[in-house]
Coordinates of C-alpha atoms in Angstrom, one line a residue:
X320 CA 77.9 150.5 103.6
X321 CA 76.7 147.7 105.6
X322 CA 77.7 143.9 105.4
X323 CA 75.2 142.5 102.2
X324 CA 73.7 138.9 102.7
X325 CA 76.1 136.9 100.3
X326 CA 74.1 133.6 98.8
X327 CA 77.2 133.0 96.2
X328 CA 78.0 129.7 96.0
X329 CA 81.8 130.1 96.3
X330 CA 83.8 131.8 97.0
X331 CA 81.0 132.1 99.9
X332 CA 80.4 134.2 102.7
X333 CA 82.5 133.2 105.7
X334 CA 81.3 133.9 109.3
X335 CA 81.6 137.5 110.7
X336 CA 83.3 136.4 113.8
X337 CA 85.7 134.8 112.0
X338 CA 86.8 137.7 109.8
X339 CA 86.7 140.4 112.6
X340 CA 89.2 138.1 114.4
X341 CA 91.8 137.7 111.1
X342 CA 91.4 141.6 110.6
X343 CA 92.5 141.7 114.2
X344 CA 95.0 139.5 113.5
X345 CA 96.0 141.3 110.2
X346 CA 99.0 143.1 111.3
X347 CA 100.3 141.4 114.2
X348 CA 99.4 137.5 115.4
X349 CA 99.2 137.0 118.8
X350 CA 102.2 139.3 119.5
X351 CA 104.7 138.4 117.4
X352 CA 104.8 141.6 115.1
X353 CA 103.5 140.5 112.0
X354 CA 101.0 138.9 110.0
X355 CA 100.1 135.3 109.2
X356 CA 99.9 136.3 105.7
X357 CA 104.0 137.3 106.2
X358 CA 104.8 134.5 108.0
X359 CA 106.9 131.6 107.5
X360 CA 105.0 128.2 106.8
X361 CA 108.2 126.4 109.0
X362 CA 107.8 128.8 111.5
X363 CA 106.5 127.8 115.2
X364 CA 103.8 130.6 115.2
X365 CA 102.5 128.4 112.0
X366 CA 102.9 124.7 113.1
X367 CA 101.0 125.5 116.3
X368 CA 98.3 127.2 113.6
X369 CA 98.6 124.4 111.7
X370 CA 98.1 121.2 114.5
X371 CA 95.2 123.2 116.0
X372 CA 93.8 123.4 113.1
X373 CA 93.9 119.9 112.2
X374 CA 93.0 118.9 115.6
X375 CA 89.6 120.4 115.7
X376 CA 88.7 119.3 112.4
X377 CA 89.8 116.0 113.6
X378 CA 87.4 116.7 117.0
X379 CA 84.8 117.7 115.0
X380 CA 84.2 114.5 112.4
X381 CA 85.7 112.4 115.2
X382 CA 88.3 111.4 112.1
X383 CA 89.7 108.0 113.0
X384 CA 93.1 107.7 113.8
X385 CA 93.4 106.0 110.8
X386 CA 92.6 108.2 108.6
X387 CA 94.9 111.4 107.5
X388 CA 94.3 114.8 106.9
X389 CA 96.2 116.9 104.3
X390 CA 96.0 120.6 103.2
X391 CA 96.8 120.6 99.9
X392 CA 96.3 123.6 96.8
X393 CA 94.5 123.8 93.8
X394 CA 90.8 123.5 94.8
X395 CA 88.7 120.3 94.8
X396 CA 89.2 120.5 90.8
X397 CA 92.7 119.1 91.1
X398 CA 91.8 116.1 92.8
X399 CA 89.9 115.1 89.5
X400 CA 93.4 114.1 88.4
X401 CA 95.2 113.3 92.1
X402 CA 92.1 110.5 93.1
X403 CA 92.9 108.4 90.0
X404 CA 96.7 109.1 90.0
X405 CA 97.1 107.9 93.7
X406 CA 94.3 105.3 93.8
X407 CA 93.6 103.4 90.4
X408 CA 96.3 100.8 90.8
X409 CA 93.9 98.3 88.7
X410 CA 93.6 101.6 86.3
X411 CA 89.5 101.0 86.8
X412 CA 87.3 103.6 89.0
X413 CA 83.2 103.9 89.1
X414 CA 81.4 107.0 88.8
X415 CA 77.9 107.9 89.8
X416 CA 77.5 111.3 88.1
X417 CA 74.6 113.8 89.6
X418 CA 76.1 117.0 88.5
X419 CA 78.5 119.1 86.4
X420 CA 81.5 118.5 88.9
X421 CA 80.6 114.5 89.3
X422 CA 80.5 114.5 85.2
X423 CA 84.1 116.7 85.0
X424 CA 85.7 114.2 87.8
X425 CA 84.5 111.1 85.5
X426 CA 86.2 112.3 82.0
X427 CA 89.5 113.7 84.2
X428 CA 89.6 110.2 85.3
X429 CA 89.1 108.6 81.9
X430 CA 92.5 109.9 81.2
X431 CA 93.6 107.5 83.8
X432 CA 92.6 104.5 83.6
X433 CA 88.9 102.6 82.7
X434 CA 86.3 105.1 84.2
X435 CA 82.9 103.9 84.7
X436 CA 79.8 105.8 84.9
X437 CA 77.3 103.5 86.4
X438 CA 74.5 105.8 86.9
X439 CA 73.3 109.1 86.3
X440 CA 70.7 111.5 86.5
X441 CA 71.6 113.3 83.2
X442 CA 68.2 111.9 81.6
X443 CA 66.2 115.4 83.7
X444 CA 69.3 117.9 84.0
X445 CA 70.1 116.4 87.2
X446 CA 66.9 116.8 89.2
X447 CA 67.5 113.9 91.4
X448 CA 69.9 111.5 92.7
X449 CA 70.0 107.6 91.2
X450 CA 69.1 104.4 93.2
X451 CA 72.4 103.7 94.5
X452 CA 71.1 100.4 96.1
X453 CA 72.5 97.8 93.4
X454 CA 74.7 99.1 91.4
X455 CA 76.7 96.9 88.5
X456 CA 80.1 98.1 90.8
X457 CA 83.0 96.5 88.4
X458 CA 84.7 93.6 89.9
X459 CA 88.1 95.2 89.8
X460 CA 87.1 98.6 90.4
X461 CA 89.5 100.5 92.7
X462 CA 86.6 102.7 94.2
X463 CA 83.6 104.5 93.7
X464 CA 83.7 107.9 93.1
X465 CA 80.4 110.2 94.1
X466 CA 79.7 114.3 94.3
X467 CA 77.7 114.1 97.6
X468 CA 76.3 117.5 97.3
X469 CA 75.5 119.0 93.9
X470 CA 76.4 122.6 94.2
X471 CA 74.9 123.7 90.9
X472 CA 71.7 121.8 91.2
X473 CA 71.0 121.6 94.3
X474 CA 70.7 117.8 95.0
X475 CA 72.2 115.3 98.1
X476 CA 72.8 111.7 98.4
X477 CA 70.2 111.2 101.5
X478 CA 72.2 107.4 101.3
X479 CA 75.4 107.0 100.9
X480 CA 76.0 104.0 97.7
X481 CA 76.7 100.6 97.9
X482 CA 79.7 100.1 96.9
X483 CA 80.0 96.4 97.6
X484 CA 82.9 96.7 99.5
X485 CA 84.9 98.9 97.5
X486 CA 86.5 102.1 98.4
X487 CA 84.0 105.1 98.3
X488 CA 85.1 108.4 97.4
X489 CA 83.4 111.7 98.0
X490 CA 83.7 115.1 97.0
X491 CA 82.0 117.3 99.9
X492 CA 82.8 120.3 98.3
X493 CA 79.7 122.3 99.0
X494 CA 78.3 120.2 102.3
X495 CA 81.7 119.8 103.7
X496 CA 81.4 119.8 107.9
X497 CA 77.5 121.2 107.6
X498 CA 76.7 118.3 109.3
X499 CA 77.5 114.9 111.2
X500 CA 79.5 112.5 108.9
X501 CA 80.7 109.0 109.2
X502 CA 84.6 109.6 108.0
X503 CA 84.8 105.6 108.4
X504 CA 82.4 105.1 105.8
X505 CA 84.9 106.6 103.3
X506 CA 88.2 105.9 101.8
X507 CA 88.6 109.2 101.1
X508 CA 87.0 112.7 101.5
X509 CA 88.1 115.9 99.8
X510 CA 86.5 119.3 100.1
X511 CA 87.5 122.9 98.5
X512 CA 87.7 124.8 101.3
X513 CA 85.9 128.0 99.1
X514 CA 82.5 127.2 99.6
X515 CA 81.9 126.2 103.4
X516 CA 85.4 126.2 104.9
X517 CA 87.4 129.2 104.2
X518 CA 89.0 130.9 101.3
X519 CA 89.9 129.5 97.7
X520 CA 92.7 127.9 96.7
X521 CA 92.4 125.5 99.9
X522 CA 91.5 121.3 99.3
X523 CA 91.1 119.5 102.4
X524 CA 92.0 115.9 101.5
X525 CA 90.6 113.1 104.4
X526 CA 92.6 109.8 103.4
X527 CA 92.8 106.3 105.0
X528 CA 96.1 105.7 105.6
X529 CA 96.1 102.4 103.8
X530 CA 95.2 104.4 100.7
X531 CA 98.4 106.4 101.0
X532 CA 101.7 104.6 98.7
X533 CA 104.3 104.9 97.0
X534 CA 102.7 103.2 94.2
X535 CA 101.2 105.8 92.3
X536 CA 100.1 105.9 88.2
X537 CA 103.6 106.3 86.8
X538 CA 104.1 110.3 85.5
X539 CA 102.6 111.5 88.5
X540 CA 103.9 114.8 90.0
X541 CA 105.7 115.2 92.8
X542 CA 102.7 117.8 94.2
X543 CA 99.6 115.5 93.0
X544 CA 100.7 112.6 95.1
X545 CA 99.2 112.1 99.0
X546 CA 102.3 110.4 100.5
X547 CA 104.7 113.3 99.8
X548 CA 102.1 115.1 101.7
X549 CA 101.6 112.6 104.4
X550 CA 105.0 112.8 105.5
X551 CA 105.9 116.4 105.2
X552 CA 102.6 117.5 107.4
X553 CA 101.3 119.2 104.0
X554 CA 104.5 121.2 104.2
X555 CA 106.6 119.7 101.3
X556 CA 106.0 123.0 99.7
X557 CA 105.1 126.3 101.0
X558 CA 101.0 125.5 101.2
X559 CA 98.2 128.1 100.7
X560 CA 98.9 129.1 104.7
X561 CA 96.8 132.4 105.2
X562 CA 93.7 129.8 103.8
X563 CA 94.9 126.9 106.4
X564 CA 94.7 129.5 108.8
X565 CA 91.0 131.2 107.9
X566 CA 89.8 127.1 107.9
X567 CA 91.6 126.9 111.2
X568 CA 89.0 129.6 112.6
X569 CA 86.1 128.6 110.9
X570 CA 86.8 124.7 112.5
X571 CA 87.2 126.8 116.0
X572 CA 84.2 128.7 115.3
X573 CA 82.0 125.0 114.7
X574 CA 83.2 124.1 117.6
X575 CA 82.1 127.2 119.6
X576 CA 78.9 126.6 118.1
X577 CA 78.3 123.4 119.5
X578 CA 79.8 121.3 116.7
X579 CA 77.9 119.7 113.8
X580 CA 75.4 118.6 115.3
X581 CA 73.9 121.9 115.8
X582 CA 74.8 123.0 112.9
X583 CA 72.5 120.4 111.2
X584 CA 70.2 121.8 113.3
X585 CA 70.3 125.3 111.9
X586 CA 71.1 124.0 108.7
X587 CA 67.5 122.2 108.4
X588 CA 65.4 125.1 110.3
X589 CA 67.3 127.4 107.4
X590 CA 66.4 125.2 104.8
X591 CA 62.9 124.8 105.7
X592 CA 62.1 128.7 105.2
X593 CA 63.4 128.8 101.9
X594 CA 61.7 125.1 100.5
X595 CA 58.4 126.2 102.1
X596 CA 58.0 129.4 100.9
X597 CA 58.8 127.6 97.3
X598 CA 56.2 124.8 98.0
X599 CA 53.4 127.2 98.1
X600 CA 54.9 130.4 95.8
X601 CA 52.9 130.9 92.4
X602 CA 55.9 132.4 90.8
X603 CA 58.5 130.3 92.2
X604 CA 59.6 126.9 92.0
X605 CA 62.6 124.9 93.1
X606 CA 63.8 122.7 90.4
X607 CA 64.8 118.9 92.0
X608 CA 63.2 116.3 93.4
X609 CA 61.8 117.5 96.9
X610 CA 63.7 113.7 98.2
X611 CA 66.8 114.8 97.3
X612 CA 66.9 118.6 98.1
X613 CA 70.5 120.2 99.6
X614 CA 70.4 121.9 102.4
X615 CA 73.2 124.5 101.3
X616 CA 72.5 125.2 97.7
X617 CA 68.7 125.9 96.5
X618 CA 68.3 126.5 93.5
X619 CA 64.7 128.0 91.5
X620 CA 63.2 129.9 88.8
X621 CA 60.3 131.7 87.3
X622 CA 58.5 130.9 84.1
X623 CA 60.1 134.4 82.8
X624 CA 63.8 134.8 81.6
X625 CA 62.7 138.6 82.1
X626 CA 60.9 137.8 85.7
X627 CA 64.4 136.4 86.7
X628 CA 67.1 138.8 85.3
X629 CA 64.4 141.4 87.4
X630 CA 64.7 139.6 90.6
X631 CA 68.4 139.2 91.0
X632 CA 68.9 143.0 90.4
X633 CA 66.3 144.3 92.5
X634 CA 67.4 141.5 95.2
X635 CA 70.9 143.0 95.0
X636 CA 69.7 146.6 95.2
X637 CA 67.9 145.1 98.8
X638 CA 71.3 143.6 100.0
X639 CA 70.5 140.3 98.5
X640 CA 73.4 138.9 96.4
X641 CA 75.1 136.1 94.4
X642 CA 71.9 134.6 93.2
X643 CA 71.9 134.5 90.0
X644 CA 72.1 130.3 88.9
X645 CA 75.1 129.0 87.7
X646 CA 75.8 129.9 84.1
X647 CA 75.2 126.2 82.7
X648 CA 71.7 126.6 84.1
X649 CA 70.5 129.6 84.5
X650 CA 67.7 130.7 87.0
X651 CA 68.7 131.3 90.5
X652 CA 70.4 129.6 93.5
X653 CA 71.0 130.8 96.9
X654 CA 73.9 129.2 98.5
X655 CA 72.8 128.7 102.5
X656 CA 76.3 127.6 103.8
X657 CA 76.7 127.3 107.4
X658 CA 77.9 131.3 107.9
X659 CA 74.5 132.5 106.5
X660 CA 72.8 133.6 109.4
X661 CA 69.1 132.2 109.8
X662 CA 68.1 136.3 109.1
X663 CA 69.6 135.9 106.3
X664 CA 67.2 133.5 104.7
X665 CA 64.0 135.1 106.3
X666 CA 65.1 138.3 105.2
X667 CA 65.2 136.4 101.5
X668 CA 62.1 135.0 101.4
X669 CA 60.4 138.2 102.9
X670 CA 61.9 140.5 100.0
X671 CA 60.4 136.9 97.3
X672 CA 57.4 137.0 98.9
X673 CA 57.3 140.7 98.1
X674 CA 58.4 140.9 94.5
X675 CA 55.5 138.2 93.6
X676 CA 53.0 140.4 95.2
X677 CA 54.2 143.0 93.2
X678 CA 55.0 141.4 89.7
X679 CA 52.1 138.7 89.3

């Protein structure tokens, strides 16, 4: 059977190049008779997989060298709990909440400290993102907390929030390296690898260094806190290494590219096929704000509960799959992440146009 086009929304499809190489790689690594999967995470083979990896990632943000990177486990879902623990030293955090994951982040950090939502777009399920212009930011807040890309919905900050001076914090999850960002515009960036990066299990935590202490909320564990990570290289334990390694390729592979620039590039000229063919569809509509669209994660209905259920399964018998929506909302939601190829998309909107013709 041949390679399906995979529009899940994590874990995602990964680039072909990419897993050809590991399969390669499978049994033996570069000569030294055995795989990386077998390895061991202090071994040489590993540290040199390790610093490459974190030196094109650095390369490709243009990280600061102020600024830390750390591989740690438990998907961007543990640092829900590991932002407040390492950062609320006043025990007060802001939230702007767009999405399910923004909204789960905000109760985990209630548990902390005084969590703040400021603003949300729970008033129309989500369908856009707040003015972030003027915010009531708390005077003793210890930062701002945002999900920049709302996988579920399928909405983006086009701005980033002002946070009037205080410490912004993103989860870039589901956008993480599709495109040029300012890392010095953050205190600190984190990103399950699952979606865009490599495979689950993976966080990739981008911390200023001034943000990393020893003074931590007190009952914090050993794992959940960034210094003990900082100055064991992410090796304090034995890390989630086969992922480091698959994220290692995939930041090789941007690179190779042309770096993320380009990848905006064909990011926006994927996106476009898919929005436009919604814009003018009589059965299908996207359901956010056009201002505020993702360029990874579309989501879109029909009026029919019936029309829709039809769609995904005749879309997966034509090698279209992962589109049904999220269960919270139902529908359906092609994720466009930077390893689905630009025939990918055409090929999707060539099989919608096609079902409308034949079901209106």
């Amino acid at each position: 059977m041949s390679r399906v086009y995979n529009f899940a929304a994590g874990p995602a499809a990964l680039p072909e190049e990419v897993l050809k190489e590991a399969a390669a790689e499978m049994l033996d690594y570069k000569g030294c008779g055995l795989g990386v999967m077998e390895m061991s995470h202090r071994s040489k083979d590993f540290e040199t997989i390790l610093g490459d990896a974190k030196k094109d990632l650095t390369d490709l943000l243009n990280i600061p060298d102020n600024y830390e990177i750390l591989f740690m486990q438990g998907g961007g879902t543990t640092q829900f709990a590991a932002v407040p623990m390492n950062l609320m030293k006043n025990r007060v955090a802001d939230y702007i909440v767009t999405g399910q994951w923004g909204k789960k982040a905000y109760e985990e950090g209630r548990l902390y400290g005084q969590a703040n939502k400021i603003a949300t777009s729970e008033d129309r399920t989500f369908a856009y993102i707040p003015d972030c212009s003027d915010l009531p930011i708390s005077e003793n807040a210890d930062y701002v907390y945002i999900c920049e890309n709302n996988t579920i919905y399928g909405t983006k900050f086009k701005e980033l929030p002002n946070t009037k001076g205080k410490d912004l914090v993103a989860d870039q999850s589901s956008m993480f390296l599709s495109e040029p960002c300012d890392v010095s515009k953050y205190g600190l960036i984190f990103a399950g690898a699952q979606k865009n990066i490599g495979p689950a299990g993976v966080v990739v935590v981008i911390i200023r260094k001034d943000l990393i202490t020893e003074d931590v909320l007190p009952g914090t564990p050993t794992l959940m806190r960034y210094k003990i990570h900082a100055d064991n290289n992410s090796l304090y334990n034995t890390p989630n290494s086969y992922g480091i390694y698959i994220c290692g390729k995939v930041f090789r592979w941007l690179r190779e590219m042309g770096g993320l620039e380009v990848m905006k590039e064909r990011n926006v000229k994927k996106a476009a096929v898919l929005y436009d063919f919604l814009d003018q569809s009589k059965m299908f509509r996207g359901t956010v704000d056009r201002e505020f669209r993702s360029l990874m994660n579309v989501p879109f209905v029909t009026d029919s509960e019936e029309l829709n259920a039809k769609f995904i399964a005749e879309a997966k018998n034509n090698g279209l799959v992962q589109l049904k929506g999220h269960r919270s909302v139902g529908g359906m939601r092609a994720s466009i992440y930077n390893a689905m190829p630009y025939e990918g998309v055409v090929k999707l909107v060539e099989f919608m146009d096609r079902f409308e013709k034949e079901n209106r």
